[in-house]
mmCIF file of C-alpha atoms in Angstrom:
data_model
loop_
_atom_site.group_PDB
_atom_site.id
_atom_site.type_symbol
_atom_site.label_atom_id
_atom_site.label_comp_id
_atom_site.label_asym_id
_atom_site.label_seq_id
_atom_site.Cartn_x
_atom_site.Cartn_y
_atom_site.Cartn_z
ATOM 1 C CA UNK A 246 193.394 -142.746 -22.040
ATOM 2 C CA UNK A 247 191.403 -145.849 -21.247
ATOM 3 C CA UNK A 248 187.710 -146.376 -20.622
ATOM 4 C CA UNK A 249 187.609 -148.095 -17.241
ATOM 5 C CA UNK A 250 183.828 -148.336 -16.763
ATOM 6 C CA UNK A 251 180.544 -147.755 -18.596
ATOM 7 C CA UNK A 252 177.370 -148.042 -16.541
ATOM 8 C CA UNK A 253 173.699 -147.208 -17.077
ATOM 9 C CA UNK A 254 172.417 -144.270 -15.083
ATOM 10 C CA UNK A 255 169.798 -145.197 -12.482
ATOM 11 C CA UNK A 256 167.290 -142.459 -13.208
ATOM 12 C CA UNK A 257 167.851 -142.444 -16.987
ATOM 13 C CA UNK A 258 168.615 -145.998 -18.144
ATOM 14 C CA UNK A 259 168.965 -144.903 -21.797
ATOM 15 C CA UNK A 260 172.007 -142.878 -20.740
ATOM 16 C CA UNK A 261 175.392 -144.146 -19.644
ATOM 17 C CA UNK A 262 178.120 -142.746 -17.415
ATOM 18 C CA UNK A 263 181.578 -143.177 -18.909
ATOM 19 C CA UNK A 264 184.680 -143.359 -16.692
ATOM 20 C CA UNK A 265 188.140 -142.774 -18.086
ATOM 21 C CA UNK A 266 191.223 -143.797 -16.098
ATOM 22 C CA UNK A 267 189.056 -144.420 -13.066
ATOM 23 C CA UNK A 268 187.264 -141.034 -13.090
ATOM 24 C CA UNK A 269 183.844 -139.983 -14.354
ATOM 25 C CA UNK A 270 184.349 -138.328 -17.750
ATOM 26 C CA UNK A 271 180.904 -137.676 -19.234
ATOM 27 C CA UNK A 272 177.397 -139.027 -19.796
ATOM 28 C CA UNK A 273 176.335 -140.404 -23.163
ATOM 29 C CA UNK A 274 173.118 -141.423 -24.840
ATOM 30 C CA UNK A 275 172.896 -145.171 -25.540
ATOM 31 C CA UNK A 276 172.857 -144.445 -29.296
ATOM 32 C CA UNK A 277 176.225 -142.684 -29.014
ATOM 33 C CA UNK A 278 177.703 -145.572 -27.022
ATOM 34 C CA UNK A 279 176.515 -148.004 -29.691
ATOM 35 C CA UNK A 280 177.602 -145.768 -32.596
ATOM 36 C CA UNK A 281 181.220 -145.643 -31.396
ATOM 37 C CA UNK A 282 181.220 -149.185 -30.033
ATOM 38 C CA UNK A 283 182.458 -148.000 -26.647
ATOM 39 C CA UNK A 284 183.397 -150.641 -24.081
ATOM 40 C CA UNK A 285 185.433 -151.137 -20.927
ATOM 41 C CA UNK A 286 189.168 -151.357 -21.588
ATOM 42 C CA UNK A 287 189.001 -149.418 -24.830
ATOM 43 C CA UNK A 288 191.741 -146.853 -25.441
ATOM 44 C CA UNK A 289 190.640 -143.461 -26.732
ATOM 45 C CA UNK A 290 192.714 -140.504 -27.912
ATOM 46 C CA UNK A 291 191.769 -136.826 -27.968
ATOM 47 C CA UNK A 292 190.443 -136.749 -31.563
ATOM 48 C CA UNK A 293 188.213 -139.721 -30.768
ATOM 49 C CA UNK A 294 186.949 -138.078 -27.607
ATOM 50 C CA UNK A 295 186.047 -134.955 -29.582
ATOM 51 C CA UNK A 296 184.073 -137.051 -32.074
ATOM 52 C CA UNK A 297 182.275 -138.814 -29.227
ATOM 53 C CA UNK A 298 181.279 -135.550 -27.566
ATOM 54 C CA UNK A 299 180.181 -134.120 -30.911
ATOM 55 C CA UNK A 300 177.983 -137.177 -31.390
ATOM 56 C CA UNK A 301 176.538 -136.625 -27.923
ATOM 57 C CA UNK A 302 175.680 -133.010 -28.721
ATOM 58 C CA UNK A 303 174.007 -134.090 -31.959
ATOM 59 C CA UNK A 304 172.010 -136.676 -30.027
ATOM 60 C CA UNK A 305 170.902 -134.037 -27.507
ATOM 61 C CA UNK A 306 169.890 -131.694 -30.319
ATOM 62 C CA UNK A 307 167.826 -134.435 -31.933
ATOM 63 C CA UNK A 308 166.088 -135.282 -28.651
ATOM 64 C CA UNK A 309 165.343 -131.601 -28.027
ATOM 65 C CA UNK A 310 163.838 -131.244 -31.490
ATOM 66 C CA UNK A 311 161.772 -134.435 -31.156
ATOM 67 C CA UNK A 312 160.327 -133.297 -27.838
ATOM 68 C CA UNK A 313 159.434 -129.970 -29.436
ATOM 69 C CA UNK A 314 157.780 -131.808 -32.319
ATOM 70 C CA UNK A 315 155.840 -134.127 -30.021
ATOM 71 C CA UNK A 316 153.260 -131.418 -29.263
ATOM 72 C CA UNK A 317 152.531 -130.470 -32.877
ATOM 73 C CA UNK A 318 154.184 -130.124 -36.277
ATOM 74 C CA UNK A 319 156.723 -127.295 -36.444
ATOM 75 C CA UNK A 320 158.312 -125.269 -39.213
ATOM 76 C CA UNK A 321 162.004 -125.485 -40.027
ATOM 77 C CA UNK A 322 162.524 -122.013 -38.573
ATOM 78 C CA UNK A 323 160.764 -122.925 -35.326
ATOM 79 C CA UNK A 324 163.054 -125.935 -34.866
ATOM 80 C CA UNK A 325 166.158 -123.893 -35.641
ATOM 81 C CA UNK A 326 165.109 -121.157 -33.230
ATOM 82 C CA UNK A 327 164.440 -123.684 -30.457
ATOM 83 C CA UNK A 328 167.828 -125.368 -30.881
ATOM 84 C CA UNK A 329 169.597 -122.024 -31.036
ATOM 85 C CA UNK A 330 167.814 -120.993 -27.860
ATOM 86 C CA UNK A 331 169.127 -124.151 -26.185
ATOM 87 C CA UNK A 332 172.695 -123.192 -27.096
ATOM 88 C CA UNK A 333 173.499 -125.615 -29.921
ATOM 89 C CA UNK A 334 175.930 -124.344 -32.548
ATOM 90 C CA UNK A 335 174.989 -123.709 -36.163
ATOM 91 C CA UNK A 336 176.621 -126.849 -37.587
ATOM 92 C CA UNK A 337 174.790 -129.153 -35.179
ATOM 93 C CA UNK A 338 171.509 -127.337 -35.829
ATOM 94 C CA UNK A 339 171.986 -127.684 -39.576
ATOM 95 C CA UNK A 340 172.745 -131.425 -39.381
ATOM 96 C CA UNK A 341 169.839 -132.025 -37.008
ATOM 97 C CA UNK A 342 167.366 -130.234 -39.269
ATOM 98 C CA UNK A 343 168.624 -132.074 -42.342
ATOM 99 C CA UNK A 344 168.186 -135.417 -40.572
ATOM 100 C CA UNK A 345 164.657 -134.564 -39.445
ATOM 101 C CA UNK A 346 163.753 -133.478 -42.977
ATOM 102 C CA UNK A 347 165.017 -136.808 -44.318
ATOM 103 C CA UNK A 348 162.479 -138.548 -42.085
ATOM 104 C CA UNK A 349 159.776 -136.045 -43.106
ATOM 105 C CA UNK A 350 159.480 -134.809 -39.522
ATOM 106 C CA UNK A 351 160.007 -131.294 -40.836
ATOM 107 C CA UNK A 352 158.018 -130.436 -43.949
ATOM 108 C CA UNK A 353 157.145 -126.772 -44.386
ATOM 109 C CA UNK A 354 154.771 -127.407 -47.292
ATOM 110 C CA UNK A 355 152.718 -129.872 -45.251
ATOM 111 C CA UNK A 356 152.754 -127.460 -42.320
ATOM 112 C CA UNK A 357 151.613 -124.536 -44.464
ATOM 113 C CA UNK A 358 148.884 -126.548 -46.198
ATOM 114 C CA UNK A 359 147.512 -127.880 -42.903
ATOM 115 C CA UNK A 360 147.691 -124.418 -41.351
ATOM 116 C CA UNK A 361 145.687 -122.872 -44.187
ATOM 117 C CA UNK A 362 143.049 -125.617 -44.181
ATOM 118 C CA UNK A 363 142.580 -125.372 -40.411
ATOM 119 C CA UNK A 364 142.307 -121.591 -40.540
ATOM 120 C CA UNK A 365 139.762 -121.720 -43.354
ATOM 121 C CA UNK A 366 137.633 -124.228 -41.459
ATOM 122 C CA UNK A 367 137.699 -122.742 -37.969
ATOM 123 C CA UNK A 368 138.832 -119.126 -38.341
ATOM 124 C CA UNK A 369 138.226 -118.074 -41.963
ATOM 125 C CA UNK A 370 140.500 -115.361 -43.283
ATOM 126 C CA UNK A 371 141.855 -114.089 -46.576
ATOM 127 C CA UNK A 372 145.064 -114.845 -48.386
ATOM 128 C CA UNK A 373 146.717 -111.644 -47.213
ATOM 129 C CA UNK A 374 146.421 -112.519 -43.528
ATOM 130 C CA UNK A 375 147.260 -116.192 -44.100
ATOM 131 C CA UNK A 376 150.368 -115.143 -45.988
ATOM 132 C CA UNK A 377 151.434 -112.910 -43.089
ATOM 133 C CA UNK A 378 150.908 -115.687 -40.554
ATOM 134 C CA UNK A 379 152.959 -118.200 -42.545
ATOM 135 C CA UNK A 380 155.691 -115.658 -43.218
ATOM 136 C CA UNK A 381 156.011 -115.073 -39.461
ATOM 137 C CA UNK A 382 156.485 -118.821 -39.086
ATOM 138 C CA UNK A 383 159.549 -118.528 -41.304
ATOM 139 C CA UNK A 384 158.111 -120.292 -44.334
ATOM 140 C CA UNK A 385 159.556 -119.381 -47.716
ATOM 141 C CA UNK A 386 157.506 -117.382 -50.196
ATOM 142 C CA UNK A 387 157.339 -120.111 -52.843
ATOM 143 C CA UNK A 388 156.024 -122.610 -50.294
ATOM 144 C CA UNK A 389 153.427 -120.123 -49.051
ATOM 145 C CA UNK A 390 152.303 -119.486 -52.628
ATOM 146 C CA UNK A 391 151.941 -123.209 -53.288
ATOM 147 C CA UNK A 392 149.955 -123.829 -50.100
ATOM 148 C CA UNK A 393 147.614 -120.916 -50.782
ATOM 149 C CA UNK A 394 147.109 -121.928 -54.414
ATOM 150 C CA UNK A 395 146.162 -125.452 -53.330
ATOM 151 C CA UNK A 396 143.861 -124.518 -50.441
ATOM 152 C CA UNK A 397 142.454 -121.037 -51.201
ATOM 153 C CA UNK A 398 140.929 -121.610 -54.593
ATOM 154 C CA UNK A 399 137.597 -119.952 -53.706
ATOM 155 C CA UNK A 400 138.349 -116.947 -51.523
ATOM 156 C CA UNK A 401 135.019 -115.335 -52.431
ATOM 157 C CA UNK A 402 133.164 -118.284 -50.905
ATOM 158 C CA UNK A 403 135.283 -118.141 -47.739
ATOM 159 C CA UNK A 404 134.501 -114.453 -47.293
ATOM 160 C CA UNK A 405 130.793 -114.989 -47.929
ATOM 161 C CA UNK A 406 130.623 -117.945 -45.514
ATOM 162 C CA UNK A 407 132.310 -115.874 -42.818
ATOM 163 C CA UNK A 408 129.993 -112.955 -43.438
ATOM 164 C CA UNK A 409 126.947 -115.200 -43.116
ATOM 165 C CA UNK A 410 128.215 -116.347 -39.718
ATOM 166 C CA UNK A 411 128.585 -112.882 -38.249
ATOM 167 C CA UNK A 412 126.128 -110.603 -40.037
ATOM 168 C CA UNK A 413 123.406 -111.035 -37.401
ATOM 169 C CA UNK A 414 125.488 -109.028 -34.958
ATOM 170 C CA UNK A 415 124.870 -106.001 -37.173
ATOM 171 C CA UNK A 416 121.156 -106.549 -37.809
ATOM 172 C CA UNK A 417 119.990 -103.688 -35.575
ATOM 173 C CA UNK A 418 122.294 -101.124 -37.158
ATOM 174 C CA UNK A 419 121.533 -98.694 -39.924
ATOM 175 C CA UNK A 420 122.260 -100.346 -43.300
ATOM 176 C CA UNK A 421 125.147 -98.042 -44.134
ATOM 177 C CA UNK A 422 126.717 -98.521 -40.687
ATOM 178 C CA UNK A 423 126.296 -102.294 -40.924
ATOM 179 C CA UNK A 424 127.868 -102.379 -44.372
ATOM 180 C CA UNK A 425 130.802 -100.237 -43.262
ATOM 181 C CA UNK A 426 131.503 -102.427 -40.235
ATOM 182 C CA UNK A 427 131.312 -105.576 -42.314
ATOM 183 C CA UNK A 428 133.788 -104.089 -44.754
ATOM 184 C CA UNK A 429 136.180 -103.372 -41.885
ATOM 185 C CA UNK A 430 135.728 -106.824 -40.363
ATOM 186 C CA UNK A 431 136.477 -108.689 -43.586
ATOM 187 C CA UNK A 432 139.396 -106.446 -44.501
ATOM 188 C CA UNK A 433 140.967 -107.077 -41.086
ATOM 189 C CA UNK A 434 140.599 -110.784 -41.782
ATOM 190 C CA UNK A 435 142.874 -110.404 -44.771
ATOM 191 C CA UNK A 436 140.393 -110.450 -47.648
ATOM 192 C CA UNK A 437 140.995 -108.176 -50.641
ATOM 193 C CA UNK A 438 138.756 -105.187 -51.372
ATOM 194 C CA UNK A 439 137.307 -106.907 -54.427
ATOM 195 C CA UNK A 440 136.538 -110.084 -52.465
ATOM 196 C CA UNK A 441 134.919 -108.087 -49.660
ATOM 197 C CA UNK A 442 132.855 -106.079 -52.117
ATOM 198 C CA UNK A 443 131.628 -109.254 -53.817
ATOM 199 C CA UNK A 444 130.768 -111.003 -50.538
ATOM 200 C CA UNK A 445 128.862 -108.049 -49.117
ATOM 201 C CA UNK A 446 127.083 -107.547 -52.419
ATOM 202 C CA UNK A 447 125.810 -111.131 -52.350
ATOM 203 C CA UNK A 448 124.956 -111.160 -48.666
ATOM 204 C CA UNK A 449 123.389 -107.722 -48.337
ATOM 205 C CA UNK A 450 121.999 -107.080 -51.789
ATOM 206 C CA UNK A 451 118.776 -105.589 -50.391
ATOM 207 C CA UNK A 452 120.753 -102.867 -48.627
ATOM 208 C CA UNK A 453 121.745 -99.651 -50.412
ATOM 209 C CA UNK A 454 125.255 -99.442 -51.742
ATOM 210 C CA UNK A 455 127.854 -97.727 -49.603
ATOM 211 C CA UNK A 456 128.615 -94.170 -50.719
ATOM 212 C CA UNK A 457 132.189 -93.081 -51.439
#
């Protein structure tokens, strides 16, 4: 088979239409055309055509992943799920992810660390809830542990700061009711019982202790 024409597409100039033996065969990204050195008059056999189309699929997978990453940083699992959703096979997904990791476009530790820092600044919560959130993102346990160890060194302070922000909403309640609701609020935010007890003790020391 012979390539009889290669021309840029009008609406997408970075893509080319390839004609074989006078008939349109397929469209290719300009990187794929350059990678295989395709030109008019070139003879191509079936194995070569398969390699070309594989290269095109890899290029499409990369472009899909880059568009997905353009909005914000993503986890490795999020990228894999997106590519799988778009119908790419496992081998192409694996190669695409490996390439993106080489360029540091996928870095689960950086993602986890940034996620924790942002949560602590804008929506404070405890390690338990942060761990659950990162686990749902598909991040491995050892990476989660490292991110939490680096960014959650003073969980007691985080709980106390959060309590100081919201305790006025309970100011008109009976002390025991206020204390109980604060306990529930902080526990739902993922703080441990000991951390909650310490924070409430510091913030509401004038109030009587909650009965068992």
